PDB file of C-alpha atoms in Angstrom:
ATOM      1  CA  UNK A 765      34.698 -51.328  44.895  1.00 67.00           C
ATOM      2  CA  UNK A 766      33.011 -54.345  43.352  1.00 68.00           C
ATOM      3  CA  UNK A 767      30.175 -52.130  42.106  1.00 73.00           C
ATOM      4  CA  UNK A 768      32.542 -49.479  40.731  1.00 73.00           C
ATOM      5  CA  UNK A 769      34.682 -51.987  38.832  1.00 70.00           C
ATOM      6  CA  UNK A 770      31.657 -53.874  37.549  1.00 72.00           C
ATOM      7  CA  UNK A 771      30.389 -50.624  36.041  1.00 77.00           C
ATOM      8  CA  UNK A 772      33.425 -50.123  33.817  1.00 77.00           C
ATOM      9  CA  UNK A 773      32.922 -50.536  30.045  1.00 83.00           C
ATOM     10  CA  UNK A 774      35.612 -53.238  29.830  1.00 78.00           C
ATOM     11  CA  UNK A 775      36.041 -56.578  31.636  1.00 81.00           C
ATOM     12  CA  UNK A 776      38.050 -56.482  34.884  1.00 82.00           C
ATOM     13  CA  UNK A 777      40.268 -59.512  35.563  1.00 88.00           C
ATOM     14  CA  UNK A 778      41.823 -59.142  39.030  1.00 89.00           C
ATOM     15  CA  UNK A 779      45.057 -60.906  39.980  1.00 93.00           C
ATOM     16  CA  UNK A 780      46.505 -61.537  43.440  1.00 95.00           C
ATOM     17  CA  UNK A 781      49.735 -59.624  44.136  1.00 93.00           C
ATOM     18  CA  UNK A 782      52.366 -60.399  46.737  1.00 94.00           C
ATOM     19  CA  UNK A 783      50.952 -57.853  49.235  1.00 92.00           C
ATOM     20  CA  UNK A 784      47.334 -58.955  48.873  1.00 93.00           C
ATOM     21  CA  UNK A 785      44.925 -60.846  51.119  1.00 93.00           C
ATOM     22  CA  UNK A 786      42.819 -63.405  49.242  1.00 93.00           C
ATOM     23  CA  UNK A 787      39.854 -63.026  51.604  1.00 91.00           C
ATOM     24  CA  UNK A 788      39.745 -59.284  50.981  1.00 92.00           C
ATOM     25  CA  UNK A 789      40.029 -59.763  47.219  1.00 91.00           C
ATOM     26  CA  UNK A 790      37.110 -62.176  47.286  1.00 90.00           C
ATOM     27  CA  UNK A 791      35.074 -59.645  49.278  1.00 88.00           C
ATOM     28  CA  UNK A 792      35.724 -56.528  47.198  1.00 88.00           C
ATOM     29  CA  UNK A 793      36.608 -57.562  43.631  1.00 85.00           C
ATOM     30  CA  UNK A 794      34.354 -58.828  40.833  1.00 80.00           C
ATOM     31  CA  UNK A 795      35.646 -62.397  40.672  1.00 87.00           C
ATOM     32  CA  UNK A 796      33.659 -64.861  38.539  1.00 88.00           C
ATOM     33  CA  UNK A 797      31.573 -67.550  40.222  1.00 87.00           C
ATOM     34  CA  UNK A 798      33.717 -70.116  38.400  1.00 90.00           C
ATOM     35  CA  UNK A 799      36.906 -69.032  40.215  1.00 94.00           C
ATOM     36  CA  UNK A 800      38.903 -71.796  41.870  1.00 95.00           C
ATOM     37  CA  UNK A 801      37.706 -72.164  45.493  1.00 92.00           C
ATOM     38  CA  UNK A 802      40.138 -70.626  47.953  1.00 92.00           C
ATOM     39  CA  UNK A 803      42.225 -68.850  45.316  1.00 96.00           C
ATOM     40  CA  UNK A 804      42.014 -65.834  43.001  1.00 96.00           C
ATOM     41  CA  UNK A 805      42.414 -68.116  39.986  1.00 97.00           C
ATOM     42  CA  UNK A 806      39.960 -68.430  37.109  1.00 97.00           C
ATOM     43  CA  UNK A 807      39.448 -68.523  33.349  1.00 97.00           C
ATOM     44  CA  UNK A 808      37.814 -65.742  31.343  1.00 95.00           C
ATOM     45  CA  UNK A 809      36.607 -66.450  27.798  1.00 95.00           C
ATOM     46  CA  UNK A 810      36.364 -63.841  25.046  1.00 91.00           C
ATOM     47  CA  UNK A 811      34.993 -65.352  21.835  1.00 88.00           C
ATOM     48  CA  UNK A 812      38.015 -67.228  20.421  1.00 88.00           C
ATOM     49  CA  UNK A 813      40.493 -66.254  23.172  1.00 94.00           C
ATOM     50  CA  UNK A 814      40.724 -67.360  26.802  1.00 96.00           C
ATOM     51  CA  UNK A 815      42.666 -65.686  29.608  1.00 96.00           C
ATOM     52  CA  UNK A 816      43.867 -67.910  32.437  1.00 98.00           C
ATOM     53  CA  UNK A 817      44.427 -65.777  35.533  1.00 97.00           C
ATOM     54  CA  UNK A 818      46.721 -67.488  38.036  1.00 98.00           C
ATOM     55  CA  UNK A 819      47.086 -66.942  41.772  1.00 98.00           C
ATOM     56  CA  UNK A 820      50.810 -67.051  42.657  1.00 98.00           C
ATOM     57  CA  UNK A 821      50.455 -65.583  46.146  1.00 97.00           C
ATOM     58  CA  UNK A 822      52.333 -66.980  49.155  1.00 97.00           C
ATOM     59  CA  UNK A 823      50.742 -65.131  52.111  1.00 95.00           C
ATOM     60  CA  UNK A 824      53.275 -63.010  53.979  1.00 94.00           C
ATOM     61  CA  UNK A 825      56.073 -63.573  51.452  1.00 95.00           C
ATOM     62  CA  UNK A 826      57.398 -61.631  48.484  1.00 95.00           C
ATOM     63  CA  UNK A 827      58.015 -64.717  46.334  1.00 97.00           C
ATOM     64  CA  UNK A 828      55.331 -66.592  44.452  1.00 97.00           C
ATOM     65  CA  UNK A 829      54.430 -70.223  43.831  1.00 98.00           C
ATOM     66  CA  UNK A 830      51.828 -72.379  42.125  1.00 98.00           C
ATOM     67  CA  UNK A 831      51.012 -75.269  44.450  1.00 97.00           C
ATOM     68  CA  UNK A 832      50.009 -78.658  43.066  1.00 97.00           C
ATOM     69  CA  UNK A 833      46.332 -77.806  43.487  1.00 97.00           C
ATOM     70  CA  UNK A 834      46.667 -74.665  41.401  1.00 98.00           C
ATOM     71  CA  UNK A 835      48.873 -76.431  38.845  1.00 98.00           C
ATOM     72  CA  UNK A 836      46.321 -79.219  38.540  1.00 98.00           C
ATOM     73  CA  UNK A 837      43.566 -76.687  37.920  1.00 98.00           C
ATOM     74  CA  UNK A 838      45.646 -75.046  35.188  1.00 98.00           C
ATOM     75  CA  UNK A 839      46.379 -78.356  33.470  1.00 98.00           C
ATOM     76  CA  UNK A 840      42.685 -79.240  33.462  1.00 97.00           C
ATOM     77  CA  UNK A 841      41.638 -75.840  32.097  1.00 97.00           C
ATOM     78  CA  UNK A 842      44.240 -75.935  29.327  1.00 98.00           C
ATOM     79  CA  UNK A 843      43.095 -79.403  28.310  1.00 97.00           C
ATOM     80  CA  UNK A 844      39.452 -78.276  28.331  1.00 97.00           C
ATOM     81  CA  UNK A 845      40.254 -75.496  25.840  1.00 97.00           C
ATOM     82  CA  UNK A 846      40.964 -78.148  23.190  1.00 95.00           C
ATOM     83  CA  UNK A 847      43.423 -75.925  21.339  1.00 95.00           C
ATOM     84  CA  UNK A 848      41.577 -72.602  21.618  1.00 95.00           C
ATOM     85  CA  UNK A 849      44.103 -69.727  21.880  1.00 95.00           C
ATOM     86  CA  UNK A 850      44.943 -68.677  25.433  1.00 96.00           C
ATOM     87  CA  UNK A 851      46.920 -66.108  27.387  1.00 97.00           C
ATOM     88  CA  UNK A 852      48.312 -66.916  30.827  1.00 98.00           C
ATOM     89  CA  UNK A 853      48.462 -64.002  33.294  1.00 97.00           C
ATOM     90  CA  UNK A 854      50.076 -64.001  36.742  1.00 98.00           C
ATOM     91  CA  UNK A 855      51.794 -61.676  39.184  1.00 97.00           C
ATOM     92  CA  UNK A 856      55.185 -63.376  39.587  1.00 98.00           C
ATOM     93  CA  UNK A 857      57.277 -63.967  36.439  1.00 98.00           C
ATOM     94  CA  UNK A 858      58.237 -67.625  35.923  1.00 97.00           C
ATOM     95  CA  UNK A 859      61.758 -66.825  34.632  1.00 97.00           C
ATOM     96  CA  UNK A 860      64.764 -64.835  35.771  1.00 96.00           C
ATOM     97  CA  UNK A 861      64.866 -61.407  34.132  1.00 96.00           C
ATOM     98  CA  UNK A 862      68.385 -60.215  34.953  1.00 95.00           C
ATOM     99  CA  UNK A 863      67.131 -58.104  37.870  1.00 95.00           C
ATOM    100  CA  UNK A 864      69.333 -59.149  40.837  1.00 94.00           C
ATOM    101  CA  UNK A 865      67.212 -57.562  43.570  1.00 95.00           C
ATOM    102  CA  UNK A 866      63.978 -59.065  42.239  1.00 95.00           C
ATOM    103  CA  UNK A 867      64.722 -62.372  40.523  1.00 96.00           C
ATOM    104  CA  UNK A 868      65.063 -64.305  43.790  1.00 94.00           C
ATOM    105  CA  UNK A 869      61.389 -63.700  44.551  1.00 96.00           C
ATOM    106  CA  UNK A 870      59.908 -64.636  41.191  1.00 96.00           C
ATOM    107  CA  UNK A 871      57.751 -67.753  40.772  1.00 98.00           C
ATOM    108  CA  UNK A 872      59.569 -70.415  42.782  1.00 97.00           C
ATOM    109  CA  UNK A 873      58.455 -73.291  40.538  1.00 98.00           C
ATOM    110  CA  UNK A 874      58.658 -71.445  37.244  1.00 97.00           C
ATOM    111  CA  UNK A 875      60.283 -74.404  35.481  1.00 97.00           C
ATOM    112  CA  UNK A 876      57.385 -76.641  36.467  1.00 98.00           C
ATOM    113  CA  UNK A 877      54.935 -74.140  35.020  1.00 98.00           C
ATOM    114  CA  UNK A 878      56.908 -73.851  31.779  1.00 97.00           C
ATOM    115  CA  UNK A 879      57.109 -77.649  31.506  1.00 97.00           C
ATOM    116  CA  UNK A 880      53.313 -77.755  31.655  1.00 97.00           C
ATOM    117  CA  UNK A 881      52.757 -74.911  29.192  1.00 97.00           C
ATOM    118  CA  UNK A 882      55.211 -76.409  26.695  1.00 95.00           C
ATOM    119  CA  UNK A 883      52.643 -79.119  26.044  1.00 95.00           C
ATOM    120  CA  UNK A 884      50.006 -76.593  24.956  1.00 97.00           C
ATOM    121  CA  UNK A 885      50.977 -74.735  21.763  1.00 95.00           C
ATOM    122  CA  UNK A 886      47.727 -72.754  21.971  1.00 96.00           C
ATOM    123  CA  UNK A 887      49.275 -70.596  24.755  1.00 97.00           C
ATOM    124  CA  UNK A 888      50.057 -67.393  22.864  1.00 95.00           C
ATOM    125  CA  UNK A 889      51.614 -65.267  25.597  1.00 96.00           C
ATOM    126  CA  UNK A 890      52.572 -65.006  29.265  1.00 97.00           C
ATOM    127  CA  UNK A 891      51.856 -61.775  31.103  1.00 97.00           C
ATOM    128  CA  UNK A 892      53.313 -60.960  34.527  1.00 97.00           C
ATOM    129  CA  UNK A 893      53.907 -58.063  36.897  1.00 95.00           C
ATOM    130  CA  UNK A 894      55.661 -57.877  40.255  1.00 96.00           C
ATOM    131  CA  UNK A 895      59.033 -56.480  39.112  1.00 96.00           C
ATOM    132  CA  UNK A 896      57.825 -52.934  38.255  1.00 95.00           C
ATOM    133  CA  UNK A 897      59.975 -53.043  35.111  1.00 94.00           C
ATOM    134  CA  UNK A 898      59.124 -53.702  31.463  1.00 93.00           C
ATOM    135  CA  UNK A 899      60.845 -56.902  30.365  1.00 95.00           C
ATOM    136  CA  UNK A 900      60.055 -59.200  27.455  1.00 95.00           C
ATOM    137  CA  UNK A 901      61.447 -62.283  25.765  1.00 96.00           C
ATOM    138  CA  UNK A 902      60.632 -65.944  25.269  1.00 96.00           C
ATOM    139  CA  UNK A 903      60.510 -68.843  27.721  1.00 95.00           C
ATOM    140  CA  UNK A 904      60.506 -72.334  26.177  1.00 94.00           C
ATOM    141  CA  UNK A 905      59.422 -70.622  22.980  1.00 93.00           C
ATOM    142  CA  UNK A 906      56.473 -68.804  24.594  1.00 95.00           C
ATOM    143  CA  UNK A 907      56.591 -64.986  24.360  1.00 95.00           C
ATOM    144  CA  UNK A 908      56.355 -63.219  27.716  1.00 96.00           C
ATOM    145  CA  UNK A 909      56.210 -59.659  28.973  1.00 96.00           C
ATOM    146  CA  UNK A 910      56.149 -57.959  32.353  1.00 96.00           C
ATOM    147  CA  UNK A 911      53.935 -54.920  32.616  1.00 93.00           C
ATOM    148  CA  UNK A 912      55.095 -51.566  33.892  1.00 92.00           C
ATOM    149  CA  UNK A 913      53.588 -50.590  37.220  1.00 92.00           C
ATOM    150  CA  UNK A 914      50.675 -48.169  37.525  1.00 90.00           C
ATOM    151  CA  UNK A 915      52.556 -46.574  40.454  1.00 89.00           C
ATOM    152  CA  UNK A 916      56.354 -46.398  40.071  1.00 91.00           C
ATOM    153  CA  UNK A 917      59.039 -48.293  38.147  1.00 93.00           C
ATOM    154  CA  UNK A 918      62.008 -50.121  39.661  1.00 94.00           C
ATOM    155  CA  UNK A 919      65.394 -48.980  38.340  1.00 93.00           C
ATOM    156  CA  UNK A 920      67.301 -51.026  35.743  1.00 94.00           C
ATOM    157  CA  UNK A 921      69.987 -53.386  37.073  1.00 94.00           C
ATOM    158  CA  UNK A 922      72.825 -51.048  36.082  1.00 94.00           C
ATOM    159  CA  UNK A 923      74.134 -49.122  37.873  1.00 94.00           C
ATOM    160  CA  UNK A 924      73.828 -51.662  40.678  1.00 94.00           C
ATOM    161  CA  UNK A 925      71.451 -50.900  43.540  1.00 95.00           C
ATOM    162  CA  UNK A 926      70.065 -52.556  46.644  1.00 94.00           C
ATOM    163  CA  UNK A 927      67.081 -51.813  48.851  1.00 93.00           C
ATOM    164  CA  UNK A 928      69.029 -49.356  50.979  1.00 94.00           C
ATOM    165  CA  UNK A 929      69.891 -47.289  47.889  1.00 94.00           C
ATOM    166  CA  UNK A 930      66.610 -47.861  46.035  1.00 93.00           C
ATOM    167  CA  UNK A 931      65.153 -44.920  44.141  1.00 91.00           C
ATOM    168  CA  UNK A 932      62.338 -45.208  41.600  1.00 91.00           C
ATOM    169  CA  UNK A 933      63.372 -44.993  37.969  1.00 92.00           C
ATOM    170  CA  UNK A 934      62.495 -41.765  36.171  1.00 91.00           C
ATOM    171  CA  UNK A 935      59.777 -43.563  34.228  1.00 92.00           C
ATOM    172  CA  UNK A 936      56.089 -42.739  34.375  1.00 91.00           C
ATOM    173  CA  UNK A 937      53.243 -44.976  35.592  1.00 91.00           C
ATOM    174  CA  UNK A 938      51.867 -46.913  32.655  1.00 91.00           C
ATOM    175  CA  UNK A 939      48.995 -49.115  31.602  1.00 90.00           C
ATOM    176  CA  UNK A 940      49.833 -52.094  29.413  1.00 89.00           C
ATOM    177  CA  UNK A 941      47.191 -52.484  26.711  1.00 88.00           C
ATOM    178  CA  UNK A 942      46.882 -55.793  24.882  1.00 88.00           C
ATOM    179  CA  UNK A 943      45.069 -56.080  21.574  1.00 89.00           C
ATOM    180  CA  UNK A 944      44.219 -59.289  19.750  1.00 87.00           C
ATOM    181  CA  UNK A 945      44.145 -58.920  15.977  1.00 85.00           C
ATOM    182  CA  UNK A 946      43.807 -61.321  13.085  1.00 84.00           C
ATOM    183  CA  UNK A 947      47.619 -61.535  12.907  1.00 86.00           C
ATOM    184  CA  UNK A 948      48.425 -61.959  16.602  1.00 85.00           C
ATOM    185  CA  UNK A 949      48.849 -59.921  19.776  1.00 89.00           C
ATOM    186  CA  UNK A 950      50.032 -56.346  20.295  1.00 90.00           C
ATOM    187  CA  UNK A 951      51.191 -54.880  23.628  1.00 90.00           C
ATOM    188  CA  UNK A 952      51.352 -51.132  24.106  1.00 91.00           C
ATOM    189  CA  UNK A 953      52.722 -49.262  27.135  1.00 90.00           C
ATOM    190  CA  UNK A 954      50.419 -46.268  27.642  1.00 91.00           C
ATOM    191  CA  UNK A 955      51.545 -43.490  29.996  1.00 91.00           C
ATOM    192  CA  UNK A 956      48.683 -41.819  31.846  1.00 88.00           C
ATOM    193  CA  UNK A 957      50.367 -39.345  34.228  1.00 87.00           C
ATOM    194  CA  UNK A 958      53.655 -37.621  34.915  1.00 85.00           C
ATOM    195  CA  UNK A 959      56.632 -39.556  36.301  1.00 80.00           C
ATOM    196  CA  UNK A 960      56.749 -37.508  39.507  1.00 80.00           C
ATOM    197  CA  UNK A 961      53.199 -38.454  40.471  1.00 76.00           C
ATOM    198  CA  UNK A 962      54.059 -42.153  40.502  1.00 69.00           C
ATOM    199  CA  UNK A 963      57.471 -41.729  42.130  1.00 69.00           C
ATOM    200  CA  UNK A 964      55.894 -39.778  45.001  1.00 68.00           C
ATOM    201  CA  UNK A 965      54.097 -42.961  46.036  1.00 58.00           C
ATOM    202  CA  UNK A 966      57.369 -44.843  46.498  1.00 61.00           C
ATOM    203  CA  UNK A 967      59.240 -42.416  48.775  1.00 55.00           C
TER     204      UNK A 967
END
């Protein structure tokens, strides 16, 4: 897989999800040599923009966290950027999104992360996943968005549902495409297959 991904015409920036095994990710994914030892956490630089990819995995748990070691790494990397624009990407959202069945397992120390990022106005955007729903807003003044899943989407919070009644939303798998322009950032949700193909993977 490392060879296949490395052959793509665009950079590949892997993140650790809540079902992943860090050792496997290190073995099969094209992680940079500068990645934080023991974690899938690293910085990727693109001319005048840096992407800080965070590892929020708690092995064997759905929820995420950034331990003090990972938080310390992030603080040092942000300081080293000396004001260069940055995007922070992670699996677990650091804020509640109004999704009752999912919010409990977001980033457990999200407030601590936001306290840190508030001191760095060069952070342009937060990107997250995990919830399989498109959500966006601001957190301490920083714009954030959660990407749609490339498999299936979780249903909206209304009508109410729980895991025993869970059914995928009738929304297609999607790639979230981010573009940096001279005026800022643009996010586009790009459907690449029919809804039923993604939903079949969830039932």
